[in-house]
Amino acid sequence: MSSANGSDELQAAVTAHWSARAPLFDGVASHVAQRDLWRRVLEAAFQADRPRDVVDLGCGTGACAVIAAELGHRVRAFDASPEMIAAARRAAEAAGVEIGFEVAQLRDIAAEEAVADIVTLRNVLWTLERPMEALRLAHRLLRPGGLVVVSDGLWSVAPRYRSTYPADVADRLPLHDGLTEEMARRMLADAGFTAFRSWQHLFAASPYPGEVPVFVLGATRA
Ligand SMILES: C[S@@+](CC[C@H](N)C(=O)[O-])C[C@H]1O[C@@H](n2cnc3c(N)ncnc32)[C@H](O)[C@@H]1O
């Protein structure tokens, strides 16, 4: 069956993949191994001088959500995988922060409009069947002048970062090889964003082994 954010069957395979990985995900995660660095980069990218309403889309184990909450922001976080959300809840509890977590596919939160000052999407675009839909959702969720912060990488550079999706799943994800900052800028512009500002220079080297080219890109909802 088709849906706004891809076929249900494909999404079920993607969600099952992340649910299976959830218990071990933080053992290899860059945001855990280099937590202070990610915190500095996200704090700079948020450009916030006071607490803001933040929505983290595809939050996984809570990488952006927990850091945003630690920085004093009011955070809601969504992920399709119940196991990822359970891990994220534990991470928030361990960090002593409150976050409104919800198990939800991106297509199911599309009805909410202009509720956020900042929307984060870290390492999510590459694993979506329709990544543009996620950027349009971010645009809808943001108040005018709000900021989207997208981070992702060119994962094909480092074979160890290849997903273990079966070929029939990987083939249907248009950004499965990863993406560059240039690609992200074009997509964000198509979704109605402007005033781009990148932050990856704050990493002395790629935060991912294998020198995966990574970007952290902020853009404003006009
Ligand atoms: C590579 S992980 C990134 C997690 C987190 N953002 C991070 O930076 O560590 C991708 C996440 O996207 C979630 N995801 C994939 N498709 C989704 C969808 N359609 N709706 C919501 N979450 C989705 C997966 O369950 C997974 O937790």
mmCIF file of C-alpha atoms and ligand atoms in Angstrom:
data_model
loop_
_atom_site.group_PDB
_atom_site.id
_atom_site.type_symbol
_atom_site.label_atom_id
_atom_site.label_comp_id
_atom_site.label_asym_id
_atom_site.label_seq_id
_atom_site.Cartn_x
_atom_site.Cartn_y
_atom_site.Cartn_z
ATOM 1 C CA MET A 1 0.000 0.000 0.000
ATOM 2 C CA SER A 2 1.281 3.473 -0.822
ATOM 3 C CA SER A 3 1.434 6.296 1.714
ATOM 4 C CA ALA A 4 2.673 9.865 1.977
ATOM 5 C CA ASN A 5 6.096 8.779 3.160
ATOM 6 C CA GLY A 6 6.678 5.619 1.208
ATOM 7 C CA SER A 7 5.130 2.207 1.015
ATOM 8 C CA ASP A 8 4.074 0.611 4.265
ATOM 9 C CA GLU A 9 5.959 -2.530 3.392
ATOM 10 C CA LEU A 10 9.232 -0.691 2.810
ATOM 11 C CA GLN A 11 8.780 1.375 5.964
ATOM 12 C CA ALA A 12 8.125 -1.799 7.955
ATOM 13 C CA ALA A 13 11.451 -3.206 6.737
ATOM 14 C CA VAL A 14 13.279 0.034 7.589
ATOM 15 C CA THR A 15 11.694 0.213 11.052
ATOM 16 C CA ALA A 16 12.446 -3.463 11.753
ATOM 17 C CA HIS A 17 16.083 -2.793 10.839
ATOM 18 C CA TRP A 18 16.376 0.043 13.381
ATOM 19 C CA SER A 19 14.409 -1.792 16.047
ATOM 20 C CA ALA A 20 16.853 -4.698 15.783
ATOM 21 C CA ARG A 21 19.826 -2.325 16.014
ATOM 22 C CA ALA A 22 18.455 -0.218 18.872
ATOM 23 C CA PRO A 23 19.919 -2.202 21.802
ATOM 24 C CA LEU A 24 23.480 -1.911 20.438
ATOM 25 C CA PHE A 25 23.215 1.381 18.556
ATOM 26 C CA ASP A 26 24.784 3.613 21.202
ATOM 27 C CA GLY A 27 27.801 1.309 21.451
ATOM 28 C CA VAL A 28 28.983 2.533 18.059
ATOM 29 C CA ALA A 29 27.346 5.947 17.922
ATOM 30 C CA SER A 30 29.398 9.057 17.219
ATOM 31 C CA HIS A 31 27.151 11.171 19.448
ATOM 32 C CA VAL A 32 28.111 8.955 22.401
ATOM 33 C CA ALA A 33 31.831 8.549 21.647
ATOM 34 C CA GLN A 34 32.166 12.277 20.879
ATOM 35 C CA ARG A 35 29.356 13.644 22.955
ATOM 36 C CA ASP A 36 30.987 16.941 23.970
ATOM 37 C CA LEU A 37 31.963 17.678 20.405
ATOM 38 C CA TRP A 38 28.459 17.053 19.055
ATOM 39 C CA ARG A 39 27.092 19.180 21.870
ATOM 40 C CA ARG A 40 29.352 22.102 20.891
ATOM 41 C CA VAL A 41 28.460 21.752 17.216
ATOM 42 C CA LEU A 42 24.714 21.530 17.803
ATOM 43 C CA GLU A 43 24.785 24.380 20.304
ATOM 44 C CA ALA A 44 26.485 26.554 17.677
ATOM 45 C CA ALA A 45 24.106 25.412 14.938
ATOM 46 C CA PHE A 46 21.007 26.157 17.028
ATOM 47 C CA GLN A 47 22.066 29.825 17.380
ATOM 48 C CA ALA A 48 19.635 30.098 20.289
ATOM 49 C CA ASP A 49 20.026 32.671 23.028
ATOM 50 C CA ARG A 50 17.016 31.373 24.972
ATOM 51 C CA PRO A 51 14.997 28.150 25.365
ATOM 52 C CA ARG A 52 13.324 27.137 22.113
ATOM 53 C CA ASP A 53 10.757 24.570 20.956
ATOM 54 C CA VAL A 54 12.756 21.823 19.285
ATOM 55 C CA VAL A 55 11.398 18.864 17.304
ATOM 56 C CA ASP A 56 13.790 16.001 16.524
ATOM 57 C CA LEU A 57 12.622 13.872 13.578
ATOM 58 C CA GLY A 58 13.855 10.272 13.447
ATOM 59 C CA CYS A 59 15.440 10.736 16.866
ATOM 60 C CA GLY A 60 16.847 7.209 17.173
ATOM 61 C CA THR A 61 18.396 6.799 20.619
ATOM 62 C CA GLY A 62 18.069 10.538 21.232
ATOM 63 C CA ALA A 63 21.291 11.988 19.834
ATOM 64 C CA CYS A 64 20.008 15.481 19.035
ATOM 65 C CA ALA A 65 17.021 15.390 21.387
ATOM 66 C CA VAL A 66 19.028 14.779 24.563
ATOM 67 C CA ILE A 67 21.658 17.369 23.676
ATOM 68 C CA ALA A 68 18.956 19.931 22.842
ATOM 69 C CA ALA A 69 17.214 19.260 26.164
ATOM 70 C CA GLU A 70 20.528 19.523 28.026
ATOM 71 C CA LEU A 71 20.996 22.916 26.376
ATOM 72 C CA GLY A 72 17.737 24.000 28.003
ATOM 73 C CA HIS A 73 15.338 23.661 25.082
ATOM 74 C CA ARG A 74 11.830 22.195 25.172
ATOM 75 C CA VAL A 75 12.085 19.058 23.079
ATOM 76 C CA ARG A 76 9.719 16.660 21.350
ATOM 77 C CA ALA A 77 11.172 13.715 19.486
ATOM 78 C CA PHE A 78 9.668 11.236 17.049
ATOM 79 C CA ASP A 79 10.815 7.909 15.676
ATOM 80 C CA ALA A 80 9.043 5.074 13.884
ATOM 81 C CA SER A 81 10.827 2.429 15.957
ATOM 82 C CA PRO A 82 9.427 1.695 19.448
ATOM 83 C CA GLU A 83 12.772 0.160 20.429
ATOM 84 C CA MET A 84 14.650 3.312 19.414
ATOM 85 C CA ILE A 85 12.194 5.430 21.410
ATOM 86 C CA ALA A 86 12.633 3.133 24.431
ATOM 87 C CA ALA A 87 16.419 3.563 24.204
ATOM 88 C CA ALA A 88 16.001 7.327 23.806
ATOM 89 C CA ARG A 89 13.780 7.468 26.890
ATOM 90 C CA ARG A 90 16.508 5.697 28.877
ATOM 91 C CA ALA A 91 19.126 8.143 27.546
ATOM 92 C CA ALA A 92 16.972 11.106 28.570
ATOM 93 C CA GLU A 93 16.425 9.637 32.015
ATOM 94 C CA ALA A 94 20.161 9.025 32.437
ATOM 95 C CA ALA A 95 20.840 12.623 31.395
ATOM 96 C CA GLY A 96 18.140 13.914 33.767
ATOM 97 C CA VAL A 97 16.168 15.722 31.052
ATOM 98 C CA GLU A 98 12.493 15.711 30.095
ATOM 99 C CA ILE A 99 11.616 15.064 26.458
ATOM 100 C CA GLY A 100 8.235 14.387 24.867
ATOM 101 C CA PHE A 101 8.905 11.179 22.960
ATOM 102 C CA GLU A 102 6.465 9.641 20.520
ATOM 103 C CA VAL A 103 6.569 6.527 18.396
ATOM 104 C CA ALA A 104 5.438 7.891 15.032
ATOM 105 C CA GLN A 105 6.271 7.762 11.384
ATOM 106 C CA LEU A 106 7.040 11.143 9.908
ATOM 107 C CA ARG A 107 3.898 11.009 7.764
ATOM 108 C CA ASP A 108 1.741 10.755 10.900
ATOM 109 C CA ILE A 109 2.893 14.059 12.384
ATOM 110 C CA ALA A 110 2.261 15.980 9.183
ATOM 111 C CA ALA A 111 -0.900 17.634 10.540
ATOM 112 C CA GLU A 112 0.962 19.784 13.062
ATOM 113 C CA GLU A 113 1.867 23.218 11.765
ATOM 114 C CA ALA A 114 4.133 26.019 13.008
ATOM 115 C CA VAL A 115 4.854 24.501 16.421
ATOM 116 C CA ALA A 116 8.667 24.533 16.424
ATOM 117 C CA ASP A 117 11.544 27.016 16.418
ATOM 118 C CA ILE A 118 14.125 24.360 15.534
ATOM 119 C CA VAL A 119 13.731 21.018 13.741
ATOM 120 C CA THR A 120 16.614 18.538 13.671
ATOM 121 C CA LEU A 121 17.191 15.679 11.226
ATOM 122 C CA ARG A 122 20.444 13.884 11.875
ATOM 123 C CA ASN A 123 21.326 10.884 9.703
ATOM 124 C CA VAL A 124 17.707 10.364 8.724
ATOM 125 C CA LEU A 125 17.400 11.628 5.132
ATOM 126 C CA TRP A 126 19.544 8.812 3.725
ATOM 127 C CA THR A 127 17.215 6.161 5.092
ATOM 128 C CA LEU A 128 13.915 7.557 3.785
ATOM 129 C CA GLU A 129 12.123 6.530 0.609
ATOM 130 C CA ARG A 130 10.955 10.114 0.132
ATOM 131 C CA PRO A 131 13.469 12.426 1.806
ATOM 132 C CA MET A 132 11.910 15.569 0.326
ATOM 133 C CA GLU A 133 8.719 14.801 2.244
ATOM 134 C CA ALA A 134 10.706 14.970 5.487
ATOM 135 C CA LEU A 135 12.070 18.412 4.591
ATOM 136 C CA ARG A 136 8.595 19.636 3.680
ATOM 137 C CA LEU A 137 7.366 18.309 7.014
ATOM 138 C CA ALA A 138 10.185 20.197 8.777
ATOM 139 C CA HIS A 139 9.089 23.333 6.909
ATOM 140 C CA ARG A 140 5.474 22.885 8.022
ATOM 141 C CA LEU A 141 6.452 22.218 11.640
ATOM 142 C CA LEU A 142 8.573 25.362 11.859
ATOM 143 C CA ARG A 143 7.293 28.783 12.720
ATOM 144 C CA PRO A 144 8.231 31.473 10.180
ATOM 145 C CA GLY A 145 11.908 32.276 10.693
ATOM 146 C CA GLY A 146 12.473 28.886 12.338
ATOM 147 C CA LEU A 147 15.605 26.853 11.763
ATOM 148 C CA VAL A 148 16.086 23.369 10.370
ATOM 149 C CA VAL A 149 19.378 21.651 11.232
ATOM 150 C CA VAL A 150 20.214 18.754 8.943
ATOM 151 C CA SER A 151 23.260 16.556 9.400
ATOM 152 C CA ASP A 152 24.196 13.612 7.227
ATOM 153 C CA GLY A 153 27.136 12.181 5.340
ATOM 154 C CA LEU A 154 28.418 10.546 2.197
ATOM 155 C CA TRP A 155 28.262 7.078 3.711
ATOM 156 C CA SER A 156 29.403 5.268 0.568
ATOM 157 C CA VAL A 157 32.947 6.539 1.243
ATOM 158 C CA ALA A 158 33.369 4.165 4.191
ATOM 159 C CA PRO A 159 32.189 0.592 3.601
ATOM 160 C CA ARG A 160 31.932 0.018 7.346
ATOM 161 C CA TYR A 161 29.117 2.545 7.393
ATOM 162 C CA ARG A 162 27.081 0.733 4.771
ATOM 163 C CA SER A 163 23.734 -0.242 6.183
ATOM 164 C CA THR A 164 22.809 -3.879 6.325
ATOM 165 C CA TYR A 165 19.526 -3.336 4.528
ATOM 166 C CA PRO A 166 18.655 -6.117 2.100
ATOM 167 C CA ALA A 167 19.313 -5.024 -1.499
ATOM 168 C CA ASP A 168 15.609 -4.705 -2.305
ATOM 169 C CA VAL A 169 15.241 -2.185 0.536
ATOM 170 C CA ALA A 170 18.482 -0.280 -0.161
ATOM 171 C CA ASP A 171 17.577 0.023 -3.851
ATOM 172 C CA ARG A 172 14.407 1.908 -2.975
ATOM 173 C CA LEU A 173 16.120 4.517 -0.811
ATOM 174 C CA PRO A 174 17.275 7.289 -3.179
ATOM 175 C CA LEU A 175 19.953 8.577 -0.774
ATOM 176 C CA HIS A 176 21.160 5.205 0.462
ATOM 177 C CA ASP A 177 24.740 6.038 -0.575
ATOM 178 C CA GLY A 178 24.569 9.156 1.520
ATOM 179 C CA LEU A 179 24.527 12.799 0.578
ATOM 180 C CA THR A 180 26.739 15.847 0.363
ATOM 181 C CA GLU A 181 26.155 19.310 1.723
ATOM 182 C CA GLU A 182 25.516 20.524 -1.833
ATOM 183 C CA MET A 183 22.762 17.957 -2.329
ATOM 184 C CA ALA A 184 21.222 18.907 1.004
ATOM 185 C CA ARG A 185 21.330 22.613 0.124
ATOM 186 C CA ARG A 186 19.483 21.969 -3.136
ATOM 187 C CA MET A 187 16.863 19.830 -1.423
ATOM 188 C CA LEU A 188 16.365 22.370 1.368
ATOM 189 C CA ALA A 189 16.007 25.180 -1.163
ATOM 190 C CA ASP A 190 13.368 23.118 -3.015
ATOM 191 C CA ALA A 191 11.515 22.658 0.276
ATOM 192 C CA GLY A 192 11.419 26.433 0.812
ATOM 193 C CA PHE A 193 14.436 27.024 3.048
ATOM 194 C CA THR A 194 16.916 29.850 2.747
ATOM 195 C CA ALA A 195 19.878 31.460 4.598
ATOM 196 C CA PHE A 196 22.136 28.416 4.743
ATOM 197 C CA ARG A 197 24.916 28.153 7.281
ATOM 198 C CA SER A 198 27.164 25.140 7.757
ATOM 199 C CA TRP A 199 28.878 24.084 10.954
ATOM 200 C CA GLN A 200 30.931 20.967 10.192
ATOM 201 C CA HIS A 201 34.140 23.054 10.291
ATOM 202 C CA LEU A 202 33.773 22.864 14.079
ATOM 203 C CA PHE A 203 34.805 19.222 13.856
ATOM 204 C CA ALA A 204 38.600 19.016 13.553
ATOM 205 C CA ALA A 205 38.062 15.836 11.486
ATOM 206 C CA SER A 206 35.063 13.817 10.390
ATOM 207 C CA PRO A 207 33.315 12.532 13.513
ATOM 208 C CA TYR A 208 32.880 9.194 11.746
ATOM 209 C CA PRO A 209 35.809 6.795 11.250
ATOM 210 C CA GLY A 210 36.696 6.235 7.617
ATOM 211 C CA GLU A 211 36.724 10.010 7.050
ATOM 212 C CA VAL A 212 33.113 10.066 5.919
ATOM 213 C CA PRO A 213 32.436 13.583 4.588
ATOM 214 C CA VAL A 214 29.800 14.947 6.923
ATOM 215 C CA PHE A 215 27.855 18.180 7.043
ATOM 216 C CA VAL A 216 25.827 20.017 9.649
ATOM 217 C CA LEU A 217 23.683 22.524 7.820
ATOM 218 C CA GLY A 218 21.261 25.069 9.188
ATOM 219 C CA ALA A 219 18.633 26.799 7.057
ATOM 220 C CA THR A 220 15.769 29.148 7.774
ATOM 221 C CA ARG A 221 12.099 28.786 6.997
ATOM 222 C CA ALA A 222 11.308 31.952 5.056
HETATM 223 C C1 LIG B 1 20.476 6.369 11.335
HETATM 224 S S1 LIG B 1 19.201 6.463 12.527
HETATM 225 C C2 LIG B 1 19.528 8.101 13.136
HETATM 226 C C3 LIG B 1 19.009 8.299 14.536
HETATM 227 C C4 LIG B 1 19.356 9.651 15.173
HETATM 228 N N1 LIG B 1 18.754 10.755 14.459
HETATM 229 C C5 LIG B 1 20.843 9.839 15.272
HETATM 230 O O1 LIG B 1 21.357 10.842 14.763
HETATM 231 O O2 LIG B 1 21.523 9.000 15.897
HETATM 232 C C6 LIG B 1 17.732 6.693 11.540
HETATM 233 C C7 LIG B 1 16.439 6.730 12.380
HETATM 234 O O3 LIG B 1 15.357 7.127 11.552
HETATM 235 C C8 LIG B 1 14.211 6.404 11.951
HETATM 236 N N2 LIG B 1 13.236 6.403 10.843
HETATM 237 C C9 LIG B 1 13.394 5.850 9.612
HETATM 238 N N3 LIG B 1 12.307 6.075 8.853
HETATM 239 C C10 LIG B 1 11.452 6.805 9.631
HETATM 240 C C11 LIG B 1 10.149 7.370 9.401
HETATM 241 N N4 LIG B 1 9.529 7.271 8.220
HETATM 242 N N5 LIG B 1 9.555 8.029 10.405
HETATM 243 C C12 LIG B 1 10.187 8.179 11.614
HETATM 244 N N6 LIG B 1 11.400 7.673 11.881
HETATM 245 C C13 LIG B 1 12.037 7.004 10.897
HETATM 246 C C14 LIG B 1 14.745 5.032 12.282
HETATM 247 O O4 LIG B 1 13.860 4.286 13.095
HETATM 248 C C15 LIG B 1 16.069 5.379 12.975
HETATM 249 O O5 LIG B 1 15.920 5.481 14.360
#
